[in-house]
Coordinates of C-alpha atoms in Angstrom, one line a residue:
Chain A
M4 CA 86.1 -44.1 85.8
R5 CA 83.2 -42.1 87.4
R6 CA 82.1 -42.2 91.0
L7 CA 78.4 -42.6 91.4
K8 CA 76.2 -42.0 94.5
A9 CA 72.9 -43.9 94.6
T10 CA 70.1 -43.5 97.1
I11 CA 68.3 -46.8 97.7
S12 CA 65.3 -48.1 99.6
Y13 CA 64.9 -51.7 100.8
D14 CA 62.4 -53.8 102.6
G15 CA 64.6 -55.5 105.2
T16 CA 62.3 -58.4 105.9
L17 CA 64.0 -61.0 103.8
F18 CA 67.6 -59.8 104.3
A19 CA 70.2 -61.0 106.8
G20 CA 71.1 -57.3 106.9
Y21 CA 73.0 -54.9 104.7
Q22 CA 76.6 -56.2 104.7
V23 CA 77.8 -59.3 102.9
Q24 CA 78.1 -62.4 105.1
P25 CA 79.0 -65.8 103.7
G26 CA 75.9 -67.8 102.8
E27 CA 73.4 -65.1 103.6
R28 CA 71.1 -63.0 101.4
T29 CA 72.2 -59.4 102.0
V30 CA 71.5 -56.0 100.3
Q31 CA 75.1 -55.4 99.5
L32 CA 75.5 -58.8 97.8
E33 CA 72.4 -58.4 95.7
I34 CA 73.5 -54.9 94.4
E35 CA 77.1 -56.0 93.8
N36 CA 75.9 -59.0 91.9
V37 CA 73.8 -56.8 89.5
L38 CA 76.7 -54.3 89.1
T39 CA 79.2 -57.0 88.4
K40 CA 76.9 -58.5 85.7
M41 CA 76.5 -55.0 84.2
H42 CA 80.3 -54.6 84.1
K43 CA 80.7 -57.9 82.3
S44 CA 82.0 -59.8 85.4
E45 CA 84.5 -57.1 86.4
K46 CA 83.9 -57.1 90.2
V47 CA 82.3 -53.9 91.5
K48 CA 82.3 -53.1 95.2
I49 CA 79.9 -50.8 96.8
I50 CA 80.3 -48.7 100.0
A51 CA 77.2 -47.7 102.1
S52 CA 76.8 -44.9 104.6
G53 CA 76.7 -47.7 107.2
R54 CA 75.2 -51.2 107.7
T55 CA 71.7 -52.0 108.8
D56 CA 70.8 -55.1 110.7
A57 CA 68.6 -58.0 109.6
R58 CA 65.0 -56.9 109.1
V59 CA 65.8 -53.2 109.4
H60 CA 64.4 -51.2 106.5
A61 CA 65.8 -48.2 104.5
T62 CA 63.9 -45.5 102.7
G63 CA 67.1 -43.4 102.0
Q64 CA 70.3 -45.5 102.4
V65 CA 73.2 -44.1 100.3
I66 CA 75.9 -46.1 98.6
H67 CA 78.8 -45.2 96.3
F68 CA 80.8 -47.1 93.7
D69 CA 83.1 -46.5 90.8
T70 CA 82.0 -47.4 87.3
S71 CA 83.7 -47.7 83.9
L72 CA 80.3 -47.7 82.1
S73 CA 79.4 -44.5 80.3
I74 CA 75.6 -45.0 80.3
P75 CA 73.5 -41.8 81.1
L76 CA 72.5 -41.6 84.8
D77 CA 68.8 -42.1 84.3
R78 CA 69.4 -45.2 82.2
Y79 CA 71.8 -46.4 84.9
E80 CA 69.0 -46.2 87.5
K81 CA 66.6 -48.1 85.2
A82 CA 69.1 -50.7 84.4
L83 CA 69.7 -51.4 88.1
N84 CA 66.0 -51.5 89.0
V85 CA 65.2 -53.9 86.1
Q86 CA 67.8 -56.4 87.4
L87 CA 67.5 -55.9 91.2
P88 CA 65.0 -58.0 93.2
R89 CA 61.8 -56.1 94.0
D90 CA 62.7 -55.6 97.7
I91 CA 65.5 -53.2 96.7
R92 CA 64.8 -50.1 94.7
V93 CA 67.3 -47.5 93.4
L94 CA 65.6 -44.1 94.0
S95 CA 68.3 -41.9 92.3
V96 CA 71.8 -42.1 90.8
E97 CA 74.1 -39.1 90.6
E98 CA 77.7 -38.5 89.7
V99 CA 79.9 -37.2 92.5
E100 CA 83.5 -36.0 92.9
A101 CA 86.1 -38.7 93.3
D102 CA 86.6 -37.8 96.9
F103 CA 83.0 -38.4 97.9
H104 CA 82.7 -41.4 100.2
A105 CA 79.3 -42.8 101.3
R106 CA 80.6 -43.6 104.8
Y107 CA 83.4 -41.1 105.6
S108 CA 81.6 -38.1 104.1
V109 CA 78.4 -38.5 106.2
S110 CA 77.5 -35.5 108.3
G111 CA 74.4 -36.9 109.8
K112 CA 71.5 -39.4 109.6
R113 CA 67.8 -39.5 110.2
Y114 CA 66.1 -42.7 111.4
R115 CA 62.4 -43.4 112.0
Y116 CA 60.9 -46.0 114.4
I117 CA 57.3 -47.1 114.1
W118 CA 55.0 -48.8 116.6
N119 CA 51.5 -49.9 115.5
C120 CA 49.1 -49.4 118.4
E121 CA 46.0 -50.7 116.8
A122 CA 43.9 -52.8 119.2
Q123 CA 43.1 -55.2 116.4
Q124 CA 46.2 -56.8 114.8
S125 CA 46.5 -56.7 111.1
P126 CA 48.5 -59.2 109.0
F127 CA 49.7 -56.5 106.7
R128 CA 51.9 -54.3 108.9
R129 CA 53.6 -57.1 110.8
N130 CA 57.0 -56.7 109.1
Y131 CA 56.9 -52.9 109.0
T132 CA 55.9 -51.8 112.4
V133 CA 56.2 -53.2 116.0
E134 CA 52.8 -54.1 117.3
T135 CA 51.9 -53.2 120.8
N136 CA 48.7 -55.3 121.2
G137 CA 46.7 -52.1 121.5
V138 CA 48.8 -50.5 124.2
K139 CA 49.0 -46.7 123.6
P140 CA 51.8 -45.0 125.4
D141 CA 51.8 -41.4 126.7
I142 CA 53.8 -39.5 124.1
E143 CA 54.1 -36.4 126.2
K144 CA 56.1 -38.4 128.7
M145 CA 58.2 -39.9 125.8
Q146 CA 58.8 -36.4 124.4
A147 CA 59.8 -35.1 127.9
A148 CA 62.3 -38.0 128.2
A149 CA 63.6 -37.2 124.7
Q150 CA 64.8 -33.8 125.9
Y151 CA 67.5 -35.4 128.0
I152 CA 68.9 -37.2 124.9
V153 CA 68.9 -34.2 122.5
G154 CA 72.4 -32.6 122.6
T155 CA 76.0 -33.8 122.8
H156 CA 76.6 -36.7 125.2
D157 CA 78.6 -39.8 125.7
F158 CA 75.9 -42.4 124.7
S159 CA 77.6 -45.5 126.0
C160 CA 74.3 -46.3 127.8
F161 CA 72.6 -46.7 124.4
C162 CA 75.4 -48.7 122.7
A163 CA 75.2 -52.5 122.3
A164 CA 78.0 -54.1 124.3
N165 CA 79.6 -55.8 121.3
T166 CA 81.2 -52.8 119.6
S167 CA 84.8 -51.8 118.9
V168 CA 84.0 -48.0 118.8
V169 CA 86.0 -46.1 121.4
D170 CA 84.6 -42.6 121.3
K171 CA 81.0 -42.8 122.1
V172 CA 80.2 -39.0 122.1
R173 CA 77.6 -38.2 119.6
T174 CA 75.2 -35.3 119.0
V175 CA 71.5 -35.9 118.7
Q176 CA 70.0 -32.8 116.9
S177 CA 66.3 -33.8 117.3
L178 CA 64.1 -36.5 118.6
N179 CA 60.4 -36.2 118.1
F180 CA 57.3 -38.3 118.6
S181 CA 54.0 -38.0 116.6
W182 CA 50.9 -40.1 116.0
Q183 CA 50.1 -41.0 112.4
G184 CA 46.6 -42.5 112.8
E185 CA 47.2 -45.3 115.3
E186 CA 50.9 -45.6 114.5
L187 CA 53.4 -43.9 116.7
H188 CA 56.5 -42.5 114.9
M189 CA 59.8 -41.6 116.5
V190 CA 62.1 -39.6 114.3
I191 CA 65.7 -39.0 115.4
E192 CA 68.4 -37.0 113.7
G193 CA 72.0 -36.9 114.7
N194 CA 75.6 -36.6 113.5
G195 CA 76.2 -40.3 114.1
F196 CA 74.8 -43.3 115.8
L197 CA 76.4 -46.1 117.8
Y198 CA 75.6 -49.8 117.2
N199 CA 71.9 -50.3 118.1
M200 CA 71.6 -46.8 119.5
V201 CA 68.3 -45.9 117.9
R202 CA 66.7 -49.2 118.9
I203 CA 67.9 -48.9 122.5
I204 CA 66.6 -45.3 122.7
A205 CA 63.3 -46.5 121.2
G206 CA 63.1 -49.4 123.8
T207 CA 63.9 -47.1 126.7
L208 CA 61.5 -44.3 125.8
W209 CA 58.8 -46.9 125.2
E210 CA 59.2 -47.9 128.8
V211 CA 58.7 -44.3 129.8
G212 CA 55.6 -44.1 127.6
I213 CA 54.0 -47.0 129.3
G214 CA 54.8 -45.8 132.8
K215 CA 57.6 -48.3 133.6
R216 CA 60.1 -45.5 134.1
D217 CA 60.0 -41.8 134.7
A218 CA 61.1 -39.3 132.1
Q219 CA 63.6 -37.8 134.5
E220 CA 65.4 -41.1 134.9
L221 CA 67.0 -40.5 131.5
E222 CA 69.4 -38.0 133.0
G223 CA 70.9 -40.6 135.3
I224 CA 70.9 -43.3 132.6
I225 CA 73.0 -41.2 130.3
A226 CA 75.3 -40.1 133.1
S227 CA 75.9 -43.7 134.2
M228 CA 77.3 -44.6 130.7
E229 CA 76.2 -48.1 131.5
R230 CA 74.2 -50.1 128.9
G231 CA 72.5 -52.0 131.7
K232 CA 70.8 -48.9 133.0
A233 CA 68.9 -48.3 129.8
G234 CA 65.9 -50.2 128.5
K235 CA 65.5 -53.2 126.1
T236 CA 66.6 -53.0 122.5
A237 CA 63.4 -52.4 120.5
P238 CA 62.8 -54.9 117.6
A239 CA 64.6 -54.4 114.3
H240 CA 61.6 -54.4 112.0
G241 CA 60.2 -51.1 113.4
L242 CA 63.4 -49.2 112.3
Y243 CA 63.9 -47.3 109.0
L244 CA 67.1 -45.5 107.9
E245 CA 65.4 -42.5 106.3
K246 CA 68.0 -40.0 105.2
V247 CA 71.8 -39.6 105.1
F248 CA 73.2 -36.1 105.2
Y249 CA 76.4 -35.1 103.5
Chain B
M29 CA 28.4 -78.5 119.7
R30 CA 28.4 -74.8 118.9
R31 CA 28.7 -73.3 115.4
L32 CA 31.1 -70.4 115.3
K33 CA 31.5 -67.8 112.6
A34 CA 35.0 -66.1 112.4
T35 CA 36.0 -63.1 110.4
I36 CA 39.6 -63.3 109.4
S37 CA 42.2 -61.3 107.6
Y38 CA 45.3 -62.6 105.8
D39 CA 48.2 -61.4 103.8
G40 CA 48.1 -63.7 100.8
T41 CA 51.8 -63.2 99.8
L42 CA 53.1 -66.4 101.2
F43 CA 50.1 -68.7 100.6
A44 CA 49.3 -70.9 97.7
G45 CA 45.7 -69.7 98.2
Y46 CA 42.9 -70.3 100.6
Q47 CA 42.0 -73.9 99.9
V48 CA 43.9 -77.0 101.1
Q49 CA 46.1 -78.4 98.3
P50 CA 48.5 -81.3 98.9
G51 CA 52.0 -80.1 99.8
E52 CA 51.1 -76.4 99.7
R53 CA 50.9 -73.8 102.5
T54 CA 47.3 -72.6 102.5
V55 CA 45.1 -70.5 104.8
Q56 CA 42.6 -73.3 105.4
L57 CA 45.4 -75.7 106.3
E58 CA 47.0 -73.3 108.8
I59 CA 43.7 -72.6 110.5
E60 CA 42.6 -76.3 110.6
N61 CA 45.9 -77.3 112.1
V62 CA 45.5 -74.8 115.0
L63 CA 41.9 -75.8 115.6
T64 CA 42.7 -79.5 115.5
K65 CA 45.5 -78.9 118.1
M66 CA 43.0 -77.0 120.3
H67 CA 40.5 -79.9 120.0
K68 CA 43.2 -82.4 121.2
S69 CA 43.7 -83.8 117.7
E70 CA 40.0 -84.2 116.9
K71 CA 40.0 -83.1 113.3
V72 CA 38.1 -79.8 112.8
K73 CA 37.1 -78.7 109.3
I74 CA 36.4 -75.1 108.4
I75 CA 34.2 -73.7 105.6
A76 CA 34.9 -70.3 104.0
S77 CA 32.6 -68.0 102.1
G78 CA 34.7 -69.0 99.1
R79 CA 38.3 -69.6 98.1
T80 CA 40.9 -66.9 97.2
D81 CA 43.7 -67.6 94.8
A82 CA 47.5 -67.5 95.6
R83 CA 48.7 -64.0 96.6
V84 CA 45.1 -62.6 97.0
H85 CA 44.6 -60.9 100.3
A86 CA 41.6 -60.8 102.7
T87 CA 40.6 -58.1 105.1
G88 CA 37.2 -59.7 105.8
Q89 CA 37.0 -63.3 104.8
V90 CA 34.4 -65.3 106.8
I91 CA 34.6 -69.0 107.9
H92 CA 32.5 -71.3 110.1
F93 CA 33.2 -74.4 112.0
D94 CA 31.7 -76.5 114.7
T95 CA 33.4 -76.8 118.1
S96 CA 33.0 -78.9 121.2
L97 CA 35.0 -76.5 123.3
S98 CA 33.2 -74.3 125.8
I99 CA 35.7 -71.5 126.0
P100 CA 34.2 -67.9 126.0
L101 CA 34.3 -66.3 122.5
D102 CA 36.8 -63.6 123.3
R103 CA 39.2 -66.1 124.7
Y104 CA 38.6 -68.3 121.6
E105 CA 39.7 -65.4 119.4
K106 CA 42.9 -64.9 121.5
A107 CA 43.7 -68.6 121.6
L108 CA 43.5 -68.8 117.8
N109 CA 45.6 -65.7 117.3
V110 CA 48.3 -66.8 119.7
Q111 CA 48.8 -70.1 117.7
L112 CA 48.2 -68.9 114.1
P113 CA 51.1 -67.6 112.0
R114 CA 51.3 -63.8 111.9
D115 CA 50.1 -63.6 108.3
I116 CA 46.6 -64.8 109.4
R117 CA 44.6 -62.8 112.1
V118 CA 41.2 -63.6 113.5
L119 CA 39.3 -60.3 113.8
S120 CA 36.2 -61.7 115.5
V121 CA 34.5 -64.9 116.6
E122 CA 30.7 -65.1 117.1
E123 CA 28.3 -67.9 117.8
V124 CA 25.7 -68.5 115.1
E125 CA 22.7 -70.7 114.5
A126 CA 23.3 -74.3 113.5
D127 CA 22.0 -73.5 110.0
F128 CA 24.4 -70.7 109.3
H129 CA 26.8 -71.7 106.5
A130 CA 29.7 -69.5 105.5
R131 CA 29.3 -70.3 101.9
Y132 CA 25.7 -71.1 101.3
S133 CA 24.3 -68.3 103.4
V134 CA 26.3 -65.5 101.6
S135 CA 24.1 -62.8 100.2
G136 CA 26.9 -60.7 98.7
K137 CA 30.6 -59.7 98.8
R138 CA 32.8 -56.7 98.5
Y139 CA 36.2 -56.7 96.9
R140 CA 38.9 -54.0 96.6
Y141 CA 41.6 -53.8 93.9
I142 CA 44.5 -51.5 94.3
W143 CA 47.0 -50.0 91.8
N144 CA 50.0 -48.0 93.0
C145 CA 50.6 -45.3 90.4
E146 CA 53.6 -43.6 92.1
A147 CA 56.3 -42.7 89.6
Q148 CA 59.0 -43.9 92.0
Q149 CA 58.7 -47.5 92.9
S150 CA 58.8 -48.5 96.6
P151 CA 60.0 -51.8 97.9
F152 CA 57.3 -51.8 100.6
R153 CA 54.0 -52.0 98.6
R154 CA 55.2 -54.6 96.0
N155 CA 53.1 -57.4 97.4
Y156 CA 50.1 -55.3 98.3
T157 CA 49.4 -53.2 95.2
V158 CA 49.9 -53.6 91.5
E159 CA 52.5 -51.1 90.4
T160 CA 52.0 -49.2 87.2
N161 CA 55.4 -47.6 86.7
G162 CA 53.9 -44.2 87.2
V163 CA 51.1 -44.6 84.6
K164 CA 48.0 -42.8 85.9
P165 CA 44.8 -43.8 84.2
D166 CA 41.8 -41.6 83.6
I167 CA 39.4 -42.7 86.3
E168 CA 36.4 -40.8 84.8
K169 CA 36.7 -43.1 81.8
M170 CA 37.0 -46.2 84.1
Q171 CA 33.9 -45.0 86.0
A172 CA 32.0 -44.5 82.8
A173 CA 32.9 -48.1 81.7
A174 CA 31.8 -49.3 85.1
Q175 CA 28.2 -48.2 84.5
Y176 CA 27.8 -51.0 81.9
I177 CA 28.8 -53.6 84.4
V178 CA 26.6 -52.5 87.3
G179 CA 23.3 -54.4 87.2
T180 CA 22.3 -58.0 86.5
H181 CA 24.0 -59.6 83.5
D182 CA 25.4 -62.8 82.2
F183 CA 29.1 -62.2 83.0
S184 CA 30.5 -65.1 81.0
C185 CA 32.9 -62.5 79.4
F186 CA 34.5 -61.9 82.8
C187 CA 34.8 -65.6 83.8
A188 CA 38.0 -67.6 83.6
A189 CA 37.6 -70.4 81.1
N190 CA 38.3 -73.2 83.5
T191 CA 35.1 -73.2 85.6
S192 CA 32.3 -75.7 86.1
V193 CA 29.7 -73.0 87.0
V194 CA 26.8 -73.1 84.5
D195 CA 24.7 -70.1 85.5
K196 CA 26.8 -67.0 84.9
V197 CA 24.2 -64.4 85.7
R198 CA 25.2 -62.2 88.6
T199 CA 24.2 -58.8 90.0
V200 CA 26.9 -56.1 90.5
Q201 CA 25.4 -53.6 92.9
S202 CA 28.2 -51.0 92.8
L203 CA 31.6 -50.5 91.2
N204 CA 33.5 -47.3 92.1
F205 CA 36.9 -45.9 91.6
S206 CA 38.7 -43.4 93.8
W207 CA 42.2 -42.1 94.4
Q208 CA 43.8 -42.5 97.8
G209 CA 47.0 -40.5 97.4
E210 CA 48.7 -42.0 94.4
E211 CA 46.9 -45.3 94.8
L212 CA 43.9 -46.1 92.7
H213 CA 41.2 -48.2 94.4
M214 CA 38.4 -50.0 92.7
V215 CA 35.6 -51.2 95.0
I216 CA 33.0 -53.7 93.7
E217 CA 30.0 -55.1 95.5
G218 CA 27.8 -57.9 94.1
N219 CA 25.6 -60.8 95.0
G220 CA 28.2 -63.3 93.8
F221 CA 31.3 -63.4 91.6
L222 CA 32.5 -65.9 89.0
Y223 CA 36.0 -67.3 89.0
N224 CA 38.6 -64.4 88.4
M225 CA 35.7 -62.1 87.7
V226 CA 37.0 -59.1 89.7
R227 CA 40.5 -59.5 88.3
I228 CA 39.2 -59.6 84.7
I229 CA 37.0 -56.6 85.4
A230 CA 40.0 -54.8 86.9
G231 CA 42.2 -55.7 83.9
T232 CA 39.5 -54.6 81.3
L233 CA 38.7 -51.3 83.0
W234 CA 42.5 -50.6 83.4
E235 CA 42.7 -50.8 79.6
V236 CA 39.9 -48.3 79.4
G237 CA 41.7 -46.0 81.8
I238 CA 44.9 -45.9 79.8
G239 CA 43.0 -45.3 76.5
K240 CA 43.5 -48.8 75.0
R241 CA 39.7 -49.3 74.8
D242 CA 36.7 -47.0 74.8
A243 CA 34.3 -47.1 77.8
Q244 CA 31.4 -47.9 75.4
E245 CA 33.0 -51.1 74.3
L246 CA 31.9 -52.7 77.6
E247 CA 28.4 -53.0 76.3
G248 CA 29.5 -55.2 73.4
I249 CA 32.0 -57.2 75.5
I250 CA 29.3 -58.1 78.0
A251 CA 26.7 -58.9 75.3
S252 CA 29.3 -61.2 73.5
M253 CA 29.5 -63.5 76.5
E254 CA 33.0 -64.3 75.3
R255 CA 36.0 -64.2 77.6
G256 CA 38.2 -63.4 74.7
K257 CA 36.6 -60.0 74.2
A258 CA 37.4 -58.7 77.6
G259 CA 40.9 -57.6 78.8
K260 CA 43.7 -59.3 80.6
T261 CA 43.3 -60.8 84.1
A262 CA 44.8 -58.2 86.5
P263 CA 47.5 -59.6 88.9
A264 CA 46.4 -61.4 92.1
H265 CA 48.3 -59.4 94.6
G266 CA 46.3 -56.2 94.0
L267 CA 43.0 -57.9 95.1
Y268 CA 41.4 -57.9 98.6
L269 CA 38.3 -59.8 99.8
E270 CA 37.0 -57.0 102.0
K271 CA 33.5 -58.0 103.3
V272 CA 31.1 -60.9 103.1
F273 CA 27.4 -60.1 103.5
Y274 CA 24.9 -62.5 105.0

């Protein structure tokens, strides 16, 4: 038995999310189906760094699984890509120690959130960016608000209510905004993220960017530890899991 | 009654093509449904510059239709976009003379064809470019071959067999290749195009680019007037109708 770590990318548009759910098309299910076929129907289970919700994308999700097959790694990658649907791609496969765990060994993650601020809507970016109907926010204000978030805090205010996690203290190492043409990108890195945390941060800082809130309000929002004080949860299809650090 | 000209864009991925076909989702059907609803069930028919096949995209298709509604043009555009599915967008609406005809008044068209030559496949461009598995063609050879196509010729060799068109003489004004990052773009302008002509040109020049044919062969292919002498028809999803000239 070898333990393999695979870095994968997926277009979340047509998935009900990462994790297997009865009757739904999920990323985990598609990959496990291919691996099980490769292992002559011996069931193979994969573990990811974490789940992603329906319509959320990944450009650098990481999974691990154990395999009894002795195919070379580059052929393993090709064999997976040939059989996987085109909205999932395996970017790399490497052999890791038996104690590597895609979820428990994570030391941090990077996410990207993209708004498309073009005045004229395009039919081509609709599933990959959140369109703002031409509204262009003030990114200096968003960046000013971001400074209250960077650091180690109890992020209860940015955590969806339906979670079983008790300790909500996390460290955000960086949170930066930049324009790429008419698309606004938010890139956030941290040691761990609560359920919906990136999308609630995106939604709250968006409200700062369009002048609905002041940047300084963030201090009070975080201190309140109340989800209700923060802004709306930004839509799923603007979010990308970009990198998992180990 | 006013005659309106609308410039539209669509993501061809989920359409069985432009033209209405029984039981299929088409661009024409979606637009006519919205217009008919806006006209209180009085049936409105639209005419396009020409049809596009299943999975072919448009960034500048043009249609015309007659309307009894007296809404201002900017509100007309918004009303259409609010009701249309997100994979069709109206880019502009203008009033034209009663003798304007989206098909018969066409003086030329511009198409774009895109190959994605990244070595590592991505799940995000699969419907919008033709992936080459990292193969990078020689665009100088493709450009050399293009010179045989530019000009006025009988293009029977680049016309799909199943066509009723008799006169196959057309003028190609320009045909240029360029790299945009790792994507190869072919842009072709002409006074008119036969059925599948751009895709057969793309497929034939691709074969020149990867060394399967010499650039000079194009002279004989065109002179033969035989479809069988040219290359394969390139896939539909790499093709964009970019501009219609009047």
